[in-house]
PDB file of C-alpha atoms and ligand atoms in Angstrom:
ATOM      1  CA  ILE A  36     117.023 111.239 109.556  1.00 93.00           C
ATOM      2  CA  ASN A  37     117.269 114.987 109.996  1.00 94.00           C
ATOM      3  CA  THR A  38     113.654 115.175 111.142  1.00 95.00           C
ATOM      4  CA  ALA A  39     114.138 112.216 113.446  1.00 95.00           C
ATOM      5  CA  ARG A  40     117.245 113.749 114.958  1.00 95.00           C
ATOM      6  CA  ALA A  41     115.597 117.151 115.337  1.00 96.00           C
ATOM      7  CA  LEU A  42     112.676 115.535 117.150  1.00 97.00           C
ATOM      8  CA  LYS A  43     115.083 113.682 119.427  1.00 95.00           C
ATOM      9  CA  ALA A  44     114.537 110.138 118.210  1.00 97.00           C
ATOM     10  CA  GLU A  45     116.614 107.758 120.291  1.00 96.00           C
ATOM     11  CA  GLY A  46     117.266 105.608 117.255  1.00 97.00           C
ATOM     12  CA  ILE A  47     115.706 104.179 114.128  1.00 97.00           C
ATOM     13  CA  GLY A  48     113.340 101.400 115.128  1.00 97.00           C
ATOM     14  CA  LEU A  49     112.690 100.285 111.586  1.00 97.00           C
ATOM     15  CA  TYR A  50     114.666 101.333 108.565  1.00 97.00           C
ATOM     16  CA  ARG A  51     112.545 100.409 105.546  1.00 97.00           C
ATOM     17  CA  SER A  52     115.358  99.317 103.262  1.00 96.00           C
ATOM     18  CA  GLU A  53     113.057  98.991 100.270  1.00 95.00           C
ATOM     19  CA  PHE A  54     112.993 102.745  99.779  1.00 92.00           C
ATOM     20  CA  PRO A  55     116.379 103.010  98.022  1.00 92.00           C
ATOM     21  CA  PHE A  56     115.155 100.168  95.814  1.00 94.00           C
ATOM     22  CA  ILE A  57     111.780 101.724  95.032  1.00 93.00           C
ATOM     23  CA  ILE A  58     113.090 105.152  94.052  1.00 92.00           C
ATOM     24  CA  ARG A  59     115.620 103.829  91.542  1.00 92.00           C
ATOM     25  CA  SER A  60     115.075 102.606  88.015  1.00 93.00           C
ATOM     26  CA  SER A  61     117.200  99.490  88.502  1.00 92.00           C
ATOM     27  CA  PHE A  62     118.502  97.438  91.406  1.00 92.00           C
ATOM     28  CA  PRO A  63     121.001  99.411  93.488  1.00 96.00           C
ATOM     29  CA  SER A  64     124.364  97.663  93.459  1.00 97.00           C
ATOM     30  CA  GLU A  65     126.015  96.323  96.608  1.00 98.00           C
ATOM     31  CA  GLU A  66     128.256  99.378  96.543  1.00 98.00           C
ATOM     32  CA  GLU A  67     125.373 101.831  96.270  1.00 97.00           C
ATOM     33  CA  GLN A  68     123.557 100.098  99.094  1.00 98.00           C
ATOM     34  CA  PHE A  69     126.688 100.089 101.199  1.00 98.00           C
ATOM     35  CA  ARG A  70     126.932 103.857 100.834  1.00 98.00           C
ATOM     36  CA  VAL A  71     123.272 104.381 101.808  1.00 97.00           C
ATOM     37  CA  TYR A  72     123.469 102.121 104.875  1.00 98.00           C
ATOM     38  CA  ARG A  73     126.799 103.565 105.945  1.00 98.00           C
ATOM     39  CA  ALA A  74     125.453 107.126 105.705  1.00 97.00           C
ATOM     40  CA  ILE A  75     122.521 106.188 107.947  1.00 97.00           C
ATOM     41  CA  ILE A  76     124.790 104.630 110.556  1.00 98.00           C
ATOM     42  CA  GLU A  77     127.102 107.633 110.517  1.00 98.00           C
ATOM     43  CA  LYS A  78     124.292 110.165 110.747  1.00 97.00           C
ATOM     44  CA  MET A  79     122.827 108.370 113.749  1.00 97.00           C
ATOM     45  CA  GLU A  80     126.154 108.654 115.597  1.00 96.00           C
ATOM     46  CA  GLY A  81     125.988 105.452 117.597  1.00 96.00           C
ATOM     47  CA  ARG A  82     122.243 105.462 118.220  1.00 97.00           C
ATOM     48  CA  GLU A  83     120.431 102.217 117.578  1.00 97.00           C
ATOM     49  CA  VAL A  84     119.399 101.432 114.006  1.00 98.00           C
ATOM     50  CA  LEU A  85     117.313  98.389 113.135  1.00 98.00           C
ATOM     51  CA  PHE A  86     117.687  97.575 109.474  1.00 98.00           C
ATOM     52  CA  ARG A  87     114.848  95.640 107.962  1.00 98.00           C
ATOM     53  CA  THR A  88     115.720  93.626 104.884  1.00 98.00           C
ATOM     54  CA  LEU A  89     113.863  94.224 101.651  1.00 98.00           C
ATOM     55  CA  ASP A  90     110.079  94.282 102.008  1.00 97.00           C
ATOM     56  CA  VAL A  91     108.794  94.468  98.452  1.00 95.00           C
ATOM     57  CA  GLY A  92     105.683  92.861  97.052  1.00 91.00           C
ATOM     58  CA  GLY A  93     102.220  93.572  98.394  1.00 89.00           C
ATOM     59  CA  ASP A  94     101.641  97.218  97.528  1.00 83.00           C
ATOM     60  CA  LYS A  95     105.345  98.009  97.173  1.00 89.00           C
ATOM     61  CA  MET A  96     106.318  96.883  93.715  1.00 87.00           C
ATOM     62  CA  LEU A  97     109.576  97.590  91.920  1.00 90.00           C
ATOM     63  CA  SER A  98     108.877  99.202  88.555  1.00 88.00           C
ATOM     64  CA  TYR A  99     111.934  97.564  87.012  1.00 91.00           C
ATOM     65  CA  PHE A 100     111.193  94.089  88.299  1.00 87.00           C
ATOM     66  CA  PRO A 101     107.815  92.908  87.074  1.00 79.00           C
ATOM     67  CA  GLY A 102     108.127  89.547  88.834  1.00 75.00           C
ATOM     68  CA  VAL A 103     105.076  87.345  88.802  1.00 77.00           C
ATOM     69  CA  GLU A 104     101.427  88.211  88.231  1.00 85.00           C
ATOM     70  CA  GLU A 105      99.574  87.697  91.465  1.00 91.00           C
ATOM     71  CA  SER A 106      95.876  88.056  92.208  1.00 91.00           C
ATOM     72  CA  ASN A 107      96.570  88.478  95.955  1.00 94.00           C
ATOM     73  CA  PRO A 108      99.944  90.225  96.243  1.00 93.00           C
ATOM     74  CA  PHE A 109      99.679  90.682 100.022  1.00 96.00           C
ATOM     75  CA  LEU A 110      99.427  86.896 100.285  1.00 97.00           C
ATOM     76  CA  GLY A 111     102.036  86.387  97.647  1.00 95.00           C
ATOM     77  CA  LEU A 112     105.726  86.788  96.989  1.00 95.00           C
ATOM     78  CA  ARG A 113     106.319  89.531  99.520  1.00 96.00           C
ATOM     79  CA  ALA A 114     109.092  90.491 101.949  1.00 97.00           C
ATOM     80  CA  ILE A 115     111.292  87.600 103.138  1.00 98.00           C
ATOM     81  CA  ARG A 116     109.631  85.301 100.612  1.00 97.00           C
ATOM     82  CA  PHE A 117     110.853  87.548  97.815  1.00 96.00           C
ATOM     83  CA  SER A 118     114.343  87.509  99.341  1.00 97.00           C
ATOM     84  CA  PHE A 119     114.339  83.710  99.550  1.00 98.00           C
ATOM     85  CA  ARG A 120     113.169  83.396  95.948  1.00 96.00           C
ATOM     86  CA  TYR A 121     115.714  85.898  94.609  1.00 96.00           C
ATOM     87  CA  GLN A 122     118.655  85.052  96.797  1.00 98.00           C
ATOM     88  CA  ASP A 123     121.223  86.956  94.764  1.00 97.00           C
ATOM     89  CA  ILE A 124     119.401  90.173  95.600  1.00 96.00           C
ATOM     90  CA  PHE A 125     119.115  89.143  99.248  1.00 98.00           C
ATOM     91  CA  ARG A 126     122.808  88.259  99.516  1.00 98.00           C
ATOM     92  CA  GLU A 127     123.840  91.510  97.912  1.00 98.00           C
ATOM     93  CA  GLN A 128     121.778  93.431 100.439  1.00 98.00           C
ATOM     94  CA  LEU A 129     123.139  91.421 103.359  1.00 98.00           C
ATOM     95  CA  ARG A 130     126.715  91.946 102.188  1.00 98.00           C
ATOM     96  CA  ALA A 131     126.117  95.677 101.954  1.00 98.00           C
ATOM     97  CA  LEU A 132     124.618  95.728 105.454  1.00 98.00           C
ATOM     98  CA  LEU A 133     127.372  93.581 106.966  1.00 98.00           C
ATOM     99  CA  ARG A 134     130.014  95.800 105.420  1.00 98.00           C
ATOM    100  CA  ALA A 135     128.308  99.042 106.422  1.00 98.00           C
ATOM    101  CA  GLY A 136     127.971  97.822 110.001  1.00 98.00           C
ATOM    102  CA  ALA A 137     131.581  96.618 110.274  1.00 98.00           C
ATOM    103  CA  ASP A 138     132.484  98.476 113.439  1.00 94.00           C
ATOM    104  CA  THR A 139     128.980  98.930 114.866  1.00 97.00           C
ATOM    105  CA  ASN A 140     126.342  97.122 116.842  1.00 97.00           C
ATOM    106  CA  LEU A 141     124.591  95.996 113.661  1.00 98.00           C
ATOM    107  CA  LYS A 142     120.978  94.830 113.882  1.00 98.00           C
ATOM    108  CA  ILE A 143     119.145  93.236 110.996  1.00 99.00           C
ATOM    109  CA  MET A 144     115.559  92.012 110.994  1.00 98.00           C
ATOM    110  CA  PHE A 145     113.462  90.054 108.547  1.00 99.00           C
ATOM    111  CA  PRO A 146     109.938  91.047 107.498  1.00 98.00           C
ATOM    112  CA  MET A 147     106.982  88.671 107.330  1.00 98.00           C
ATOM    113  CA  VAL A 148     108.599  85.726 109.023  1.00 98.00           C
ATOM    114  CA  SER A 149     106.011  82.935 109.208  1.00 98.00           C
ATOM    115  CA  SER A 150     107.945  80.240 111.061  1.00 98.00           C
ATOM    116  CA  VAL A 151     111.094  79.473 113.002  1.00 98.00           C
ATOM    117  CA  ASP A 152     112.229  77.727 109.826  1.00 98.00           C
ATOM    118  CA  ASP A 153     112.003  81.015 107.908  1.00 98.00           C
ATOM    119  CA  PHE A 154     114.120  82.657 110.573  1.00 99.00           C
ATOM    120  CA  PHE A 155     116.729  79.881 110.462  1.00 99.00           C
ATOM    121  CA  GLN A 156     116.870  80.028 106.678  1.00 98.00           C
ATOM    122  CA  ALA A 157     117.491  83.783 106.777  1.00 99.00           C
ATOM    123  CA  ARG A 158     120.042  83.387 109.566  1.00 98.00           C
ATOM    124  CA  ASP A 159     121.901  80.697 107.599  1.00 98.00           C
ATOM    125  CA  ILE A 160     122.139  82.977 104.587  1.00 99.00           C
ATOM    126  CA  VAL A 161     123.519  85.760 106.801  1.00 99.00           C
ATOM    127  CA  ARG A 162     126.119  83.323 108.137  1.00 98.00           C
ATOM    128  CA  GLU A 163     127.099  82.300 104.623  1.00 98.00           C
ATOM    129  CA  CYS A 164     127.551  85.961 103.682  1.00 98.00           C
ATOM    130  CA  VAL A 165     129.681  86.516 106.786  1.00 98.00           C
ATOM    131  CA  ALA A 166     131.861  83.533 105.897  1.00 98.00           C
ATOM    132  CA  ARG A 167     132.268  84.744 102.337  1.00 98.00           C
ATOM    133  CA  LEU A 168     133.252  88.259 103.382  1.00 98.00           C
ATOM    134  CA  GLY A 169     135.765  86.721 105.774  1.00 98.00           C
ATOM    135  CA  GLU A 170     137.322  84.660 102.984  1.00 98.00           C
ATOM    136  CA  GLU A 171     137.591  87.784 100.883  1.00 98.00           C
ATOM    137  CA  ASN A 172     139.192  89.715 103.732  1.00 98.00           C
ATOM    138  CA  THR A 173     136.574  92.429 103.392  1.00 98.00           C
ATOM    139  CA  ALA A 174     135.856  94.448 106.516  1.00 98.00           C
ATOM    140  CA  HIS A 175     132.470  93.395 107.872  1.00 98.00           C
ATOM    141  CA  ASN A 176     130.425  92.706 110.983  1.00 98.00           C
ATOM    142  CA  SER A 177     130.719  89.006 111.781  1.00 98.00           C
ATOM    143  CA  ALA A 178     128.118  88.865 114.560  1.00 98.00           C
ATOM    144  CA  PRO A 179     125.111  91.039 113.736  1.00 98.00           C
ATOM    145  CA  LYS A 180     122.085  90.812 116.003  1.00 98.00           C
ATOM    146  CA  LEU A 181     119.233  89.188 114.110  1.00 99.00           C
ATOM    147  CA  GLY A 182     115.533  89.767 114.690  1.00 98.00           C
ATOM    148  CA  ALA A 183     112.228  88.451 113.434  1.00 98.00           C
ATOM    149  CA  MET A 184     109.292  90.683 112.661  1.00 98.00           C
ATOM    150  CA  ILE A 185     106.008  89.492 114.063  1.00 99.00           C
ATOM    151  CA  GLU A 186     103.446  90.402 111.434  1.00 98.00           C
ATOM    152  CA  LEU A 187     101.583  87.173 110.786  1.00 98.00           C
ATOM    153  CA  PRO A 188      99.211  85.216 113.030  1.00 98.00           C
ATOM    154  CA  ALA A 189     101.479  82.206 112.456  1.00 98.00           C
ATOM    155  CA  ALA A 190     104.418  84.104 113.909  1.00 98.00           C
ATOM    156  CA  VAL A 191     102.347  84.981 116.982  1.00 98.00           C
ATOM    157  CA  GLU A 192     101.642  81.291 117.527  1.00 98.00           C
ATOM    158  CA  VAL A 193     105.348  80.459 117.491  1.00 98.00           C
ATOM    159  CA  ALA A 194     106.497  83.685 119.145  1.00 98.00           C
ATOM    160  CA  ASP A 195     107.904  81.725 122.060  1.00 98.00           C
ATOM    161  CA  GLU A 196     110.153  79.636 119.823  1.00 98.00           C
ATOM    162  CA  LEU A 197     111.113  82.692 117.772  1.00 98.00           C
ATOM    163  CA  ALA A 198     111.989  84.563 120.962  1.00 98.00           C
ATOM    164  CA  ARG A 199     114.218  81.662 121.976  1.00 98.00           C
ATOM    165  CA  GLU A 200     116.164  81.814 118.702  1.00 98.00           C
ATOM    166  CA  ALA A 201     116.203  85.485 117.750  1.00 98.00           C
ATOM    167  CA  ASP A 202     118.189  88.296 119.354  1.00 98.00           C
ATOM    168  CA  PHE A 203     115.123  90.518 119.307  1.00 98.00           C
ATOM    169  CA  LEU A 204     111.555  90.673 118.027  1.00 98.00           C
ATOM    170  CA  SER A 205     109.815  93.534 116.326  1.00 98.00           C
ATOM    171  CA  ILE A 206     106.057  93.639 116.024  1.00 98.00           C
ATOM    172  CA  GLY A 207     104.880  95.070 112.704  1.00 98.00           C
ATOM    173  CA  GLY A 208     101.525  96.266 113.949  1.00 98.00           C
ATOM    174  CA  ASN A 209     100.236  97.519 110.602  1.00 97.00           C
ATOM    175  CA  ASP A 210     100.585  94.142 108.974  1.00 98.00           C
ATOM    176  CA  LEU A 211      99.671  92.160 112.049  1.00 98.00           C
ATOM    177  CA  VAL A 212      96.236  93.810 112.118  1.00 98.00           C
ATOM    178  CA  GLN A 213      95.847  93.290 108.361  1.00 98.00           C
ATOM    179  CA  TYR A 214      96.689  89.608 108.514  1.00 98.00           C
ATOM    180  CA  MET A 215      94.852  88.794 111.735  1.00 98.00           C
ATOM    181  CA  LEU A 216      91.635  90.380 110.541  1.00 98.00           C
ATOM    182  CA  ALA A 217      92.035  89.565 106.835  1.00 98.00           C
ATOM    183  CA  VAL A 218      91.543  93.240 105.992  1.00 98.00           C
ATOM    184  CA  ASP A 219      93.713  94.702 103.236  1.00 96.00           C
ATOM    185  CA  ARG A 220      95.381  97.690 104.870  1.00 94.00           C
ATOM    186  CA  THR A 221      95.269  99.642 101.603  1.00 94.00           C
ATOM    187  CA  ASN A 222      91.618  98.997 100.735  1.00 95.00           C
ATOM    188  CA  GLN A 223      89.650 102.174 101.448  1.00 96.00           C
ATOM    189  CA  HIS A 224      86.324 100.379 101.003  1.00 97.00           C
ATOM    190  CA  ILE A 225      86.868  98.279 104.094  1.00 97.00           C
ATOM    191  CA  SER A 226      88.900 100.643 106.241  1.00 97.00           C
ATOM    192  CA  ASP A 227      86.133 100.494 108.878  1.00 97.00           C
ATOM    193  CA  LEU A 228      86.949  96.797 109.311  1.00 98.00           C
ATOM    194  CA  TYR A 229      90.591  97.542 110.063  1.00 98.00           C
ATOM    195  CA  VAL A 230      90.095  97.593 113.826  1.00 98.00           C
ATOM    196  CA  SER A 231      93.462  97.629 115.542  1.00 98.00           C
ATOM    197  CA  HIS A 232      91.896  97.378 118.997  1.00 98.00           C
ATOM    198  CA  HIS A 233      90.126  94.119 118.128  1.00 98.00           C
ATOM    199  CA  PRO A 234      90.373  91.795 121.158  1.00 98.00           C
ATOM    200  CA  ALA A 235      92.202  89.194 119.062  1.00 98.00           C
ATOM    201  CA  VAL A 236      94.877  91.741 118.166  1.00 98.00           C
ATOM    202  CA  LEU A 237      95.275  92.914 121.761  1.00 98.00           C
ATOM    203  CA  ARG A 238      95.705  89.345 122.994  1.00 98.00           C
ATOM    204  CA  ALA A 239      98.199  88.545 120.237  1.00 98.00           C
ATOM    205  CA  LEU A 240     100.282  91.600 121.154  1.00 98.00           C
ATOM    206  CA  SER A 241     100.273  90.615 124.783  1.00 98.00           C
ATOM    207  CA  ARG A 242     101.476  87.107 123.961  1.00 98.00           C
ATOM    208  CA  VAL A 243     104.358  88.403 121.878  1.00 98.00           C
ATOM    209  CA  ALA A 244     105.427  90.819 124.620  1.00 98.00           C
ATOM    210  CA  GLU A 245     105.326  87.943 127.090  1.00 98.00           C
ATOM    211  CA  ALA A 246     107.378  85.682 124.830  1.00 98.00           C
ATOM    212  CA  GLY A 247     110.081  88.339 124.661  1.00 98.00           C
ATOM    213  CA  ARG A 248     110.036  88.752 128.417  1.00 98.00           C
ATOM    214  CA  ASN A 249     110.255  85.003 129.015  1.00 98.00           C
ATOM    215  CA  HIS A 250     113.359  84.781 126.895  1.00 98.00           C
ATOM    216  CA  GLY A 251     114.912  88.052 128.001  1.00 98.00           C
ATOM    217  CA  ILE A 252     115.028  89.666 124.582  1.00 98.00           C
ATOM    218  CA  PRO A 253     113.834  93.124 123.513  1.00 98.00           C
ATOM    219  CA  VAL A 254     110.516  93.434 121.714  1.00 98.00           C
ATOM    220  CA  SER A 255     109.806  96.626 119.867  1.00 98.00           C
ATOM    221  CA  PHE A 256     106.516  97.791 118.473  1.00 98.00           C
ATOM    222  CA  CYS A 257     106.423  99.434 115.053  1.00 98.00           C
ATOM    223  CA  GLY A 258     103.347 100.891 113.511  1.00 95.00           C
ATOM    224  CA  GLU A 259     100.498 103.336 113.568  1.00 95.00           C
ATOM    225  CA  MET A 260      98.873 101.967 116.705  1.00 97.00           C
ATOM    226  CA  ALA A 261     101.674 103.394 118.823  1.00 97.00           C
ATOM    227  CA  THR A 262     100.797 106.890 117.652  1.00 97.00           C
ATOM    228  CA  ASP A 263      97.270 106.597 119.086  1.00 96.00           C
ATOM    229  CA  PRO A 264      97.255 108.115 122.601  1.00 96.00           C
ATOM    230  CA  LYS A 265      94.243 105.969 123.471  1.00 97.00           C
ATOM    231  CA  ILE A 266      95.978 102.677 122.672  1.00 97.00           C
ATOM    232  CA  LEU A 267      99.504 103.529 123.782  1.00 98.00           C
ATOM    233  CA  PRO A 268      98.673 102.933 127.481  1.00 98.00           C
ATOM    234  CA  PHE A 269      97.639  99.380 126.598  1.00 98.00           C
ATOM    235  CA  LEU A 270     100.912  98.769 124.753  1.00 98.00           C
ATOM    236  CA  VAL A 271     102.853 100.025 127.752  1.00 98.00           C
ATOM    237  CA  GLY A 272     100.597  97.996 130.021  1.00 98.00           C
ATOM    238  CA  ILE A 273     101.533  94.701 128.363  1.00 98.00           C
ATOM    239  CA  GLY A 274     105.179  95.552 128.921  1.00 98.00           C
ATOM    240  CA  LEU A 275     106.259  97.090 125.622  1.00 98.00           C
ATOM    241  CA  ARG A 276     108.847  99.845 126.028  1.00 97.00           C
ATOM    242  CA  ARG A 277     110.313 100.394 122.589  1.00 98.00           C
ATOM    243  CA  PHE A 278     108.209 102.180 120.022  1.00 98.00           C
ATOM    244  CA  SER A 279     108.975 102.971 116.437  1.00 97.00           C
ATOM    245  CA  VAL A 280     106.807 105.527 114.698  1.00 97.00           C
ATOM    246  CA  GLU A 281     107.086 108.045 111.896  1.00 95.00           C
ATOM    247  CA  SER A 282     109.300 110.889 113.070  1.00 95.00           C
ATOM    248  CA  ARG A 283     106.556 113.498 113.154  1.00 95.00           C
ATOM    249  CA  ALA A 284     104.650 111.496 115.780  1.00 97.00           C
ATOM    250  CA  ILE A 285     107.551 111.416 118.256  1.00 97.00           C
ATOM    251  CA  PRO A 286     106.661 114.537 120.288  1.00 96.00           C
ATOM    252  CA  ARG A 287     103.047 113.422 120.651  1.00 95.00           C
ATOM    253  CA  ILE A 288     103.828 109.929 121.843  1.00 95.00           C
ATOM    254  CA  ARG A 289     106.562 111.197 124.132  1.00 96.00           C
ATOM    255  CA  GLU A 290     104.020 113.486 125.757  1.00 96.00           C
ATOM    256  CA  THR A 291     101.542 110.630 126.214  1.00 96.00           C
ATOM    257  CA  LEU A 292     104.218 108.326 127.611  1.00 97.00           C
ATOM    258  CA  ALA A 293     105.339 110.923 130.134  1.00 96.00           C
ATOM    259  CA  GLN A 294     101.880 110.907 131.688  1.00 97.00           C
ATOM    260  CA  LEU A 295     101.616 107.155 132.114  1.00 98.00           C
ATOM    261  CA  ASP A 296     102.047 105.181 135.274  1.00 97.00           C
ATOM    262  CA  THR A 297     103.330 101.635 134.771  1.00 96.00           C
ATOM    263  CA  VAL A 298     101.170 100.037 137.460  1.00 97.00           C
ATOM    264  CA  GLU A 299      98.035 101.748 136.201  1.00 98.00           C
ATOM    265  CA  THR A 300      98.730 100.787 132.595  1.00 98.00           C
ATOM    266  CA  ALA A 301      99.357  97.166 133.608  1.00 98.00           C
ATOM    267  CA  ASN A 302      95.979  97.050 135.368  1.00 98.00           C
ATOM    268  CA  PHE A 303      94.324  98.729 132.413  1.00 98.00           C
ATOM    269  CA  ALA A 304      95.840  96.205 130.000  1.00 98.00           C
ATOM    270  CA  GLU A 305      94.742  93.297 132.166  1.00 98.00           C
ATOM    271  CA  ARG A 306      91.220  94.632 132.117  1.00 98.00           C
ATOM    272  CA  LEU A 307      91.208  95.074 128.330  1.00 98.00           C
ATOM    273  CA  LEU A 308      92.555  91.585 127.776  1.00 98.00           C
ATOM    274  CA  ARG A 309      89.505  90.124 129.483  1.00 98.00           C
ATOM    275  CA  LEU A 310      87.117  91.775 127.028  1.00 98.00           C
ATOM    276  CA  GLY A 311      85.898  89.667 124.135  1.00 98.00           C
ATOM    277  CA  ARG A 312      83.905  92.159 122.119  1.00 98.00           C
ATOM    278  CA  ILE A 313      85.102  95.056 120.005  1.00 98.00           C
ATOM    279  CA  THR A 314      82.380  97.279 121.421  1.00 98.00           C
ATOM    280  CA  GLU A 315      83.484  96.552 124.990  1.00 98.00           C
ATOM    281  CA  VAL A 316      87.068  97.480 124.133  1.00 98.00           C
ATOM    282  CA  GLN A 317      85.824 100.655 122.473  1.00 98.00           C
ATOM    283  CA  GLU A 318      83.948 101.612 125.595  1.00 97.00           C
ATOM    284  CA  ALA A 319      86.978 100.976 127.780  1.00 97.00           C
ATOM    285  CA  LEU A 320      89.229 102.964 125.430  1.00 96.00           C
ATOM    286  CA  GLN A 321      86.610 105.668 124.954  1.00 93.00           C
ATOM    287  CA  VAL A 322      86.822 105.435 121.181  1.00 88.00           C
ATOM    288  CA  THR A 323      84.015 105.030 118.687  1.00 74.00           C
TER     289      THR A 323
HETATM  290  C1  PEP B 312     104.170  97.058 109.954  1.00 57.87           C
HETATM  291  O1  PEP B 312     103.772  96.162 109.231  1.00 57.87           O
HETATM  292  O2  PEP B 312     103.573  97.458 110.959  1.00 57.87           O
HETATM  293  C2  PEP B 312     105.442  97.727 109.675  1.00 57.87           C
HETATM  294  C3  PEP B 312     106.000  98.486 110.573  1.00 57.87           C
HETATM  295  O3  PEP B 312     105.981  97.556 108.478  1.00 57.87           O
HETATM  296  P1  PEP B 312     105.391  98.190 107.136  1.00 57.87           P
HETATM  297  O4  PEP B 312     104.355  99.212 107.515  1.00 57.87           O
HETATM  298  O5  PEP B 312     106.564  98.743 106.422  1.00 57.87           O
HETATM  299  O6  PEP B 312     104.812  96.981 106.494  1.00 57.87           O
HETATM  300 MG1   MG B 313     105.033  95.260 107.768  1.00 57.87          MG
END
């Protein structure tokens, strides 16, 4: 947070809530989580914070929670699926978030949503937690804004319906590329196949941005792609305006953004979206 503040971040576009879980040797209690979330909100002094619920599984395992043996963890019990399976953990986290955001514009989003049904299920659990906190007379936020992360091809296909139901969308670019291209983002042997400017990815991003526009909700983009000055103009060109990157990249992307013209980027994006081959996109982007 200190780095982000020093580099003039306008908010936290994605708070990876699994970190306080990963660094401990047992599950943090509701109280411990409450203190962590509250400290973040206070340190950001009214700036926007998007809290993402627990995203464990895949390559982020909890040492104290062996869970199930999986041969394909990235296609397994990860993110929101983990939260649905272990609902006590999910509810504890939601209670801590709702309490920490009592007097704030609280925003919570769910990772790896694969359907509108997933989103509704998560939303229902939030509502149950709100009701429970109300019965207990515990100070809490009773109307948090809820968002869906777009990280799976399935979510892209139903982005329109998700945009109708959610308060905001957040594209998880790192995972979206991984799942669209079936390339494990952590596998060094196939890193050359992890092509974030693949035409399929560009078209998917454009569709999600359009879905958000059609329903008048914000769409943010989180992930490495936004730190690439060659690709950033495309992201701006399809209408994205909210970028979440690691703090250290902020000055660089701010500099790139300052040089962009919205009409030019829109034309550029339109041109890229017509290209069907990776090599053609590479030529247009001047990358190899
Ligand atoms: C992403 O998938 O792009 C993302 C921002 O989330 P994470 O890298 O934590 O999976
Ligand atoms: Mg992700």
